[in-house]
mmCIF file of C-alpha atoms in Angstrom:
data_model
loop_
_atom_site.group_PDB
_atom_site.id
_atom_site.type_symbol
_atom_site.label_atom_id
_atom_site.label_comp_id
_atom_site.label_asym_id
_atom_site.label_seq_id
_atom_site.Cartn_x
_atom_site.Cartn_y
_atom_site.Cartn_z
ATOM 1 C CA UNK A 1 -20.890 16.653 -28.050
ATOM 2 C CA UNK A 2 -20.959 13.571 -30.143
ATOM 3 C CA UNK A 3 -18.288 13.429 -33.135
ATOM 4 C CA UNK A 4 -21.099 14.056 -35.636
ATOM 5 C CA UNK A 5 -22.340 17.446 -35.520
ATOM 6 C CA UNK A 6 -25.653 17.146 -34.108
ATOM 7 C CA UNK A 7 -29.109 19.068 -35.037
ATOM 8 C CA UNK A 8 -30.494 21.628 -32.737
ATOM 9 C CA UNK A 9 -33.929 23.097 -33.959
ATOM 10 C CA UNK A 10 -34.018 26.503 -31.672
ATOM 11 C CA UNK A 11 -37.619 28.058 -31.560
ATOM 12 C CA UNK A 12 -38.106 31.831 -31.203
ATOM 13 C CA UNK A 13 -34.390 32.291 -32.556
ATOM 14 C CA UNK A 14 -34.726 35.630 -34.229
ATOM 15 C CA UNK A 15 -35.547 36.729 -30.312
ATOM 16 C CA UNK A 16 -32.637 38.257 -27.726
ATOM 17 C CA UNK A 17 -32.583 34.805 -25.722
ATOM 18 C CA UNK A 18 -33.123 32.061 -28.848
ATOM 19 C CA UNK A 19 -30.183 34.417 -30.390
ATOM 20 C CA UNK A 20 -27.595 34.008 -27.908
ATOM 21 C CA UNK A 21 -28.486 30.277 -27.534
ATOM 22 C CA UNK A 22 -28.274 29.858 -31.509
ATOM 23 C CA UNK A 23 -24.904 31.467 -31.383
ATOM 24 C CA UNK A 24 -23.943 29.188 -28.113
ATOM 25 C CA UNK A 25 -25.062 25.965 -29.421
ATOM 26 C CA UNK A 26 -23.027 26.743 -32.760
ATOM 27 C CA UNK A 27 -20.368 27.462 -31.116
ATOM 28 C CA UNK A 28 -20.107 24.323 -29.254
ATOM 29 C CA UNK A 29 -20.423 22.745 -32.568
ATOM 30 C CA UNK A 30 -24.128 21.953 -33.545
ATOM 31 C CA UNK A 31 -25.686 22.490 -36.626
ATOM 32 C CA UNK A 32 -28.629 25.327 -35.831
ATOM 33 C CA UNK A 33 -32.173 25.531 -37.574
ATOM 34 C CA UNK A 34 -33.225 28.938 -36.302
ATOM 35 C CA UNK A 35 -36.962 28.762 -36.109
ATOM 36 C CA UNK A 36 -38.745 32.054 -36.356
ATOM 37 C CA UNK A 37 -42.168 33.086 -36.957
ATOM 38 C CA UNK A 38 -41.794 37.039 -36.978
ATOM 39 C CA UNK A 39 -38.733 38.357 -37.252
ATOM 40 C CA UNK A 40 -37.544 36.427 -40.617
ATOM 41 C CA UNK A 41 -34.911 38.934 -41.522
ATOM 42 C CA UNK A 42 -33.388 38.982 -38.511
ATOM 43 C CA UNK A 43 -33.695 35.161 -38.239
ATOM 44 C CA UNK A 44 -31.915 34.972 -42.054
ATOM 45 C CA UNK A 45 -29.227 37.068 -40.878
ATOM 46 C CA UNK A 46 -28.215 34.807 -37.810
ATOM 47 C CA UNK A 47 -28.310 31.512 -39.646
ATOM 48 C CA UNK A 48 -25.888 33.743 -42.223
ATOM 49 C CA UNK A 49 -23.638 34.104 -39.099
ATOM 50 C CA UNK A 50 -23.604 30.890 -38.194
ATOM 51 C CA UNK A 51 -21.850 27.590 -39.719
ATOM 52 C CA UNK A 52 -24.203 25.492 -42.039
ATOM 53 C CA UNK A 53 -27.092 26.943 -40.385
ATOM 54 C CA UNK A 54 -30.918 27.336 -41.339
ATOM 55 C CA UNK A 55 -33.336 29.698 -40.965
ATOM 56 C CA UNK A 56 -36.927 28.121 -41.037
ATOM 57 C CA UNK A 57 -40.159 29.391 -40.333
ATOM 58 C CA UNK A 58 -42.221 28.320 -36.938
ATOM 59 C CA UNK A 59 -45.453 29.115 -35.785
ATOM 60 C CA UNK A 60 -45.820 27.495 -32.579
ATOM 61 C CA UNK A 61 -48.915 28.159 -32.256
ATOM 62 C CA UNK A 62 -49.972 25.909 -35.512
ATOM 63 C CA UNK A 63 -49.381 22.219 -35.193
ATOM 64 C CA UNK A 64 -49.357 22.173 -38.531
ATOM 65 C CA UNK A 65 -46.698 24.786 -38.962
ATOM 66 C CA UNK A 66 -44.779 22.688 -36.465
ATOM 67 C CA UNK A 67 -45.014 19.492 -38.484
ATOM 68 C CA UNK A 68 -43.664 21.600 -41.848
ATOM 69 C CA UNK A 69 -40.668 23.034 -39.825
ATOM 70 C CA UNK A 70 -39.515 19.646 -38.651
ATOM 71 C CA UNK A 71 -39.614 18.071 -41.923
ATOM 72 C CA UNK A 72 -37.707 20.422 -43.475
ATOM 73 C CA UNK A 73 -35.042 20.757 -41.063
ATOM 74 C CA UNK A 74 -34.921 16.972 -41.657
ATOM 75 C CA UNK A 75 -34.588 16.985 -45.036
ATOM 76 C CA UNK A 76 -32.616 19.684 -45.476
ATOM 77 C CA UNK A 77 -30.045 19.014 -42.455
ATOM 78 C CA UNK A 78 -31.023 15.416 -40.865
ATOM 79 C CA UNK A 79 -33.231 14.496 -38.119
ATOM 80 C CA UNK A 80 -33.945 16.970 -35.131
ATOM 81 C CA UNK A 81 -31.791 15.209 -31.990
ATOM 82 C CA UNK A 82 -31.606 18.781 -29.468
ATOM 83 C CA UNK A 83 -34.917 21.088 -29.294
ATOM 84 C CA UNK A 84 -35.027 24.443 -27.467
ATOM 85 C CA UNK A 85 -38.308 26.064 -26.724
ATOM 86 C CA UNK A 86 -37.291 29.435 -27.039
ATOM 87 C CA UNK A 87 -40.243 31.075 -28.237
ATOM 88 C CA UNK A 88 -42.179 33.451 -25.988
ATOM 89 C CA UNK A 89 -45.378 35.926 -25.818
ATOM 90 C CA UNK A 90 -45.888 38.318 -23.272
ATOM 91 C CA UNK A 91 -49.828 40.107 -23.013
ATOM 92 C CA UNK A 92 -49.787 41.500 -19.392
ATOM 93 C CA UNK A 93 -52.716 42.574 -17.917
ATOM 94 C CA UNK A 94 -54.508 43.438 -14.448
ATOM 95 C CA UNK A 95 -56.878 39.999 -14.810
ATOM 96 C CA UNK A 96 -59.665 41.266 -14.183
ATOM 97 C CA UNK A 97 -58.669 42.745 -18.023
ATOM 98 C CA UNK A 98 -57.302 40.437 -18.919
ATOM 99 C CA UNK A 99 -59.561 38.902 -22.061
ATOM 100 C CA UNK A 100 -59.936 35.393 -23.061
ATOM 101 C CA UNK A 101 -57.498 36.280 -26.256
ATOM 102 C CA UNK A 102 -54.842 37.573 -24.043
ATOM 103 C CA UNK A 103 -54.937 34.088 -21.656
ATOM 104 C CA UNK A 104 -55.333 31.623 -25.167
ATOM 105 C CA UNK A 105 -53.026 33.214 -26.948
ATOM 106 C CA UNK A 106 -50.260 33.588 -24.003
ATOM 107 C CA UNK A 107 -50.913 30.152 -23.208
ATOM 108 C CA UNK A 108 -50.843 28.529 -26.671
ATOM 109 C CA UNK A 109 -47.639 29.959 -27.217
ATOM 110 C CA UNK A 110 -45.382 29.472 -24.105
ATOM 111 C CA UNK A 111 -47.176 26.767 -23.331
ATOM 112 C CA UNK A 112 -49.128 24.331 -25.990
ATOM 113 C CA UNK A 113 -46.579 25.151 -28.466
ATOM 114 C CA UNK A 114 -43.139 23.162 -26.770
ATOM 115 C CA UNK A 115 -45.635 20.536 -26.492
ATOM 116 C CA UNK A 116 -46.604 19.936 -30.216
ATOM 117 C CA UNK A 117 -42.563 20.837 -30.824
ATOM 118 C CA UNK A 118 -42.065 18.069 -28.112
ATOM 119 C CA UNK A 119 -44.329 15.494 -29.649
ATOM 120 C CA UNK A 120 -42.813 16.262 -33.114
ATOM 121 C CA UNK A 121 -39.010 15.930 -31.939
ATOM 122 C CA UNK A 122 -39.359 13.153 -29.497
ATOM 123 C CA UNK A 123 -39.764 10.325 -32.192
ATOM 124 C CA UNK A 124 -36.382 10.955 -34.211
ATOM 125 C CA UNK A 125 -34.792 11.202 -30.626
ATOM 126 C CA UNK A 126 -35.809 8.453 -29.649
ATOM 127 C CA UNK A 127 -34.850 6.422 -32.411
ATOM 128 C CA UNK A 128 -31.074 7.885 -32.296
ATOM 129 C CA UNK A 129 -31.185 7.036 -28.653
ATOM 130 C CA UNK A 130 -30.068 10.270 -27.900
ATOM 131 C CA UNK A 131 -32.140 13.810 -27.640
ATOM 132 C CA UNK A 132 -31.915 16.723 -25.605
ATOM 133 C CA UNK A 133 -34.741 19.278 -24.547
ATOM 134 C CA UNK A 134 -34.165 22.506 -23.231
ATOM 135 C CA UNK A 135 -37.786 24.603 -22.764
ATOM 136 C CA UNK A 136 -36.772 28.066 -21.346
ATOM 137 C CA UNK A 137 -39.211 29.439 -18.559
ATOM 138 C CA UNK A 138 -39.277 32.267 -16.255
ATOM 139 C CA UNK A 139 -38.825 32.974 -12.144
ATOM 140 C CA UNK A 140 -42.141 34.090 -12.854
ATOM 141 C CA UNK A 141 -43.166 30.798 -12.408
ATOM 142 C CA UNK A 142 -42.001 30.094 -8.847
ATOM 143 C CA UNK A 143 -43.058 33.836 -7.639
ATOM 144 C CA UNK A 144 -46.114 34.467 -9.278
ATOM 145 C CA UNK A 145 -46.211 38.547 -10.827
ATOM 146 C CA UNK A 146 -48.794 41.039 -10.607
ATOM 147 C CA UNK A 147 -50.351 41.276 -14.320
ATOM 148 C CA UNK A 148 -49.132 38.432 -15.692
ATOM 149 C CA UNK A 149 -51.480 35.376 -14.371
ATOM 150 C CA UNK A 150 -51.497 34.123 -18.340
ATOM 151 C CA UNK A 151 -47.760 34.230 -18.412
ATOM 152 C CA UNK A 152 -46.866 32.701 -14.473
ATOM 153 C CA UNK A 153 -49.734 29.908 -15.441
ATOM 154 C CA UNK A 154 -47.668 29.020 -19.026
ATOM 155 C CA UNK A 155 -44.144 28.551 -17.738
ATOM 156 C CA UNK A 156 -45.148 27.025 -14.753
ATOM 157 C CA UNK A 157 -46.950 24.454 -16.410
ATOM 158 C CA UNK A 158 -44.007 24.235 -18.790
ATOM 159 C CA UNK A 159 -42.015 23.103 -15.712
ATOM 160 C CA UNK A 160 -44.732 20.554 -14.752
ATOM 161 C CA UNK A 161 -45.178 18.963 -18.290
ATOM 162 C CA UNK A 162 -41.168 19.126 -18.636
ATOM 163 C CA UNK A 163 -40.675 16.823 -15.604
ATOM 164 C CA UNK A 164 -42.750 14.152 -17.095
ATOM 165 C CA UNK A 165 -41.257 14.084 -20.390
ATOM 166 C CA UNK A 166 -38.227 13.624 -18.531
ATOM 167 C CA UNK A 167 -40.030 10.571 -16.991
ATOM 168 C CA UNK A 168 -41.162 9.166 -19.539
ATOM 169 C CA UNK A 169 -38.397 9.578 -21.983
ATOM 170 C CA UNK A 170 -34.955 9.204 -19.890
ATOM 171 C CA UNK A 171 -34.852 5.381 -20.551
ATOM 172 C CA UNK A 172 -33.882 6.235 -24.298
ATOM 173 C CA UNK A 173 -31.553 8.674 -23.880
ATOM 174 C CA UNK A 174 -33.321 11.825 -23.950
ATOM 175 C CA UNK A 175 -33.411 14.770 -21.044
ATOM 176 C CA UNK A 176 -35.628 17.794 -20.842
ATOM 177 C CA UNK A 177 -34.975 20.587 -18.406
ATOM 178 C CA UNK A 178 -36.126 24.241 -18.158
ATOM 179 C CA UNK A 179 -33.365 26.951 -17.658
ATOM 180 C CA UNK A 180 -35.790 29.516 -15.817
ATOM 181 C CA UNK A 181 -34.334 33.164 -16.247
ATOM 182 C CA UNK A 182 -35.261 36.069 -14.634
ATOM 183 C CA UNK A 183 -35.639 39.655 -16.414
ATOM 184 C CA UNK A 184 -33.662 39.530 -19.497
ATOM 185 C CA UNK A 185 -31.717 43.015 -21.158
ATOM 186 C CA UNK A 186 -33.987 42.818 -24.238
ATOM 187 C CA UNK A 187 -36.191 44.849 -26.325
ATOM 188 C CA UNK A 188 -39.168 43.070 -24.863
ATOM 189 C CA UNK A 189 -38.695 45.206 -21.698
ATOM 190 C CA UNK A 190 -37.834 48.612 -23.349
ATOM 191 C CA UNK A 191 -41.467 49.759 -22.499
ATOM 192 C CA UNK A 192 -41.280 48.775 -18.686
ATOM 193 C CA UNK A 193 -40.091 52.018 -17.677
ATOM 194 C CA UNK A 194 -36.725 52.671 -15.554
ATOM 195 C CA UNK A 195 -38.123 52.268 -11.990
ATOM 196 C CA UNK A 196 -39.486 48.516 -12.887
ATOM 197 C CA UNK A 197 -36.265 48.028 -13.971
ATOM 198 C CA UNK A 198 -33.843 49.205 -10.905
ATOM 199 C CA UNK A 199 -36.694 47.834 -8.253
ATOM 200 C CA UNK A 200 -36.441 44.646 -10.515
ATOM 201 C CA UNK A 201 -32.608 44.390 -10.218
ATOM 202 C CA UNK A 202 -32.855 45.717 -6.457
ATOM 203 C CA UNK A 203 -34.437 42.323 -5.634
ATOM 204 C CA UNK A 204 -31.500 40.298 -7.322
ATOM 205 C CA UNK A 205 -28.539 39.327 -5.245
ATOM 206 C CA UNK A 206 -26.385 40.451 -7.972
ATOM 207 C CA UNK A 207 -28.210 43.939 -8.230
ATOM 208 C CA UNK A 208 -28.383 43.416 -11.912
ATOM 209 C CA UNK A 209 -30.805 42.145 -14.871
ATOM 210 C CA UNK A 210 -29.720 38.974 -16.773
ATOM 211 C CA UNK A 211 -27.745 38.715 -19.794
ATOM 212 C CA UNK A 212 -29.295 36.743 -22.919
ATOM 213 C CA UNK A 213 -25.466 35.120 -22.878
ATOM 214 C CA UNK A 214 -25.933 33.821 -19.172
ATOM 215 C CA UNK A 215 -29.061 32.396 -20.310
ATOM 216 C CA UNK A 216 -27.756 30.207 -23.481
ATOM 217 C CA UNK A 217 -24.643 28.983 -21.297
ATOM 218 C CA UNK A 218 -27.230 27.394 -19.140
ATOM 219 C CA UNK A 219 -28.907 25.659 -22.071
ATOM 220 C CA UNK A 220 -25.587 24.613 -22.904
ATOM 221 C CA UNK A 221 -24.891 22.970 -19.986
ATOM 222 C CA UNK A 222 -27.862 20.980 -19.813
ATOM 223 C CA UNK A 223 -27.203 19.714 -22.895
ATOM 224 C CA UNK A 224 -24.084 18.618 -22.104
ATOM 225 C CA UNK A 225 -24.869 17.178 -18.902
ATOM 226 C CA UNK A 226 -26.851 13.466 -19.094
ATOM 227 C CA UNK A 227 -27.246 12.824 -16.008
ATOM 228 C CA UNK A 228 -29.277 16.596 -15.563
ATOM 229 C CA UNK A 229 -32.811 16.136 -16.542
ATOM 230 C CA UNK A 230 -36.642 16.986 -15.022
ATOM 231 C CA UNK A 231 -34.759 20.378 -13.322
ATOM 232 C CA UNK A 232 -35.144 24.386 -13.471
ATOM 233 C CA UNK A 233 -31.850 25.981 -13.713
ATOM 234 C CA UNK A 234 -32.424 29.258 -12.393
ATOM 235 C CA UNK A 235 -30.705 32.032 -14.334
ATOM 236 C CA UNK A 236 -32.230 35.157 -12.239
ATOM 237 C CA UNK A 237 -29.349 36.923 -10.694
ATOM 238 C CA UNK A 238 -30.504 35.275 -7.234
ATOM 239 C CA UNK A 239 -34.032 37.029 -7.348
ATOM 240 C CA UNK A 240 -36.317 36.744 -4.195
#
């Protein structure tokens, strides 16, 4: 990391994966604005946790939103130079009920949103000569899952529109990657019922779900790595 502590804008923080990564990237010596759109209190308490940290509030599905969270993270702590797309909606549905709400709004977020957070960050990057962009996906992506077309389509096109950014932006110093996990320990599965669970884990060469921890390392390390950039890191246990 440079000797300046660095800012790293983390969308979605106040969830189980932009947690961990908050606490990761803090601990490697960043300086974290913990974006959050629900889930303030528990966003509030993590930037508590964490050195010199912020807890701002993100909609990612408002550019405007997206616009007012920048510029106060760059007032308040300096200019945004590492961005993780953390933020996530799930609405999974059979498509053929699967309503035009469910697909916008599942798309907007995992989707439309890192790209306005994208546009927003990539200036101040680019003027540092330095940035970093870590959008987290899914194995969904590369499999495809029953009852969640909205979902696969999202992070799959977040891998697509990723590996252009990379493109177009390595020449000043910025990479983007996707660290793809697979099922996540989380609340956001508490619902899927034990047999999901073990047949999901069954399909893992490690026989086990993934750890929000696992996860965040990964983000780490593309941050840390320059010559890494316009890849999925898989973090899914060796699913298939």
């Amino acid at each position: 990391m440079a000797d300046e502590p660095r800012v790293a804008l983390v969308t979605g923080a106040s969830g189980t994966i932009g947690a961990a990564v908050a606490r990761e990237l803090a601990a490697a010596g960043l300086r974290i604005a913990a974006g959050f759109h629900r889930g303030g209190e528990a966003a509030r308490n993590l930037a508590a946790e964490l050195p010199d940290a912020l807890a701002v509030p993100l909609d990612v599905t408002d550019p405007a939103a997206v616009r007012a969270a920048f510029g106060k993270v760059a007032a308040t702590m300096g200019p945004v130079t590492v961005l993780v797309n953390a933020a996530g909606l799930l609405r999974d549905r059979p498509l053929l009920r699967m309503s035009d709400d469910d697909w916008a709004a599942v798309l907007t977020t995992n989707l439309t949103g890192p790209f306005w957070c994208v546009r927003q960050a990539l200036p101040s990057m680019i003027a540092a000569g330095y940035g970093r962009i870590v959008s987290v996906g899914s194995a969904a992506a590369a499999f495809g899952t029953p009852g969640q077309a909205n979902y696969c389509a999202a992070k799959a096109g977040l891998l697509a529109f990723t590996r252009s950014v990379a493109r177009e932006s390595g020449r000043y110093g910025v990479t983007a990657n996707v660290v793809a996990p697979g099922l996540v320990e989380s609340p956001l599965i508490a619902d899927i019922g034990e047999a999901a669970r073990t047949g999901f884990a069954r399909r893992t060469a490690t026989g086990s779900l993934v750890d929000a921890r696992d996860v965040a390392r990964a983000v780490r390390f593309c941050i840390e790595t320059p010559a890494l950039t316009g890849q999925s890191v898989d973090v899914d246990g060796g699913f298939g």
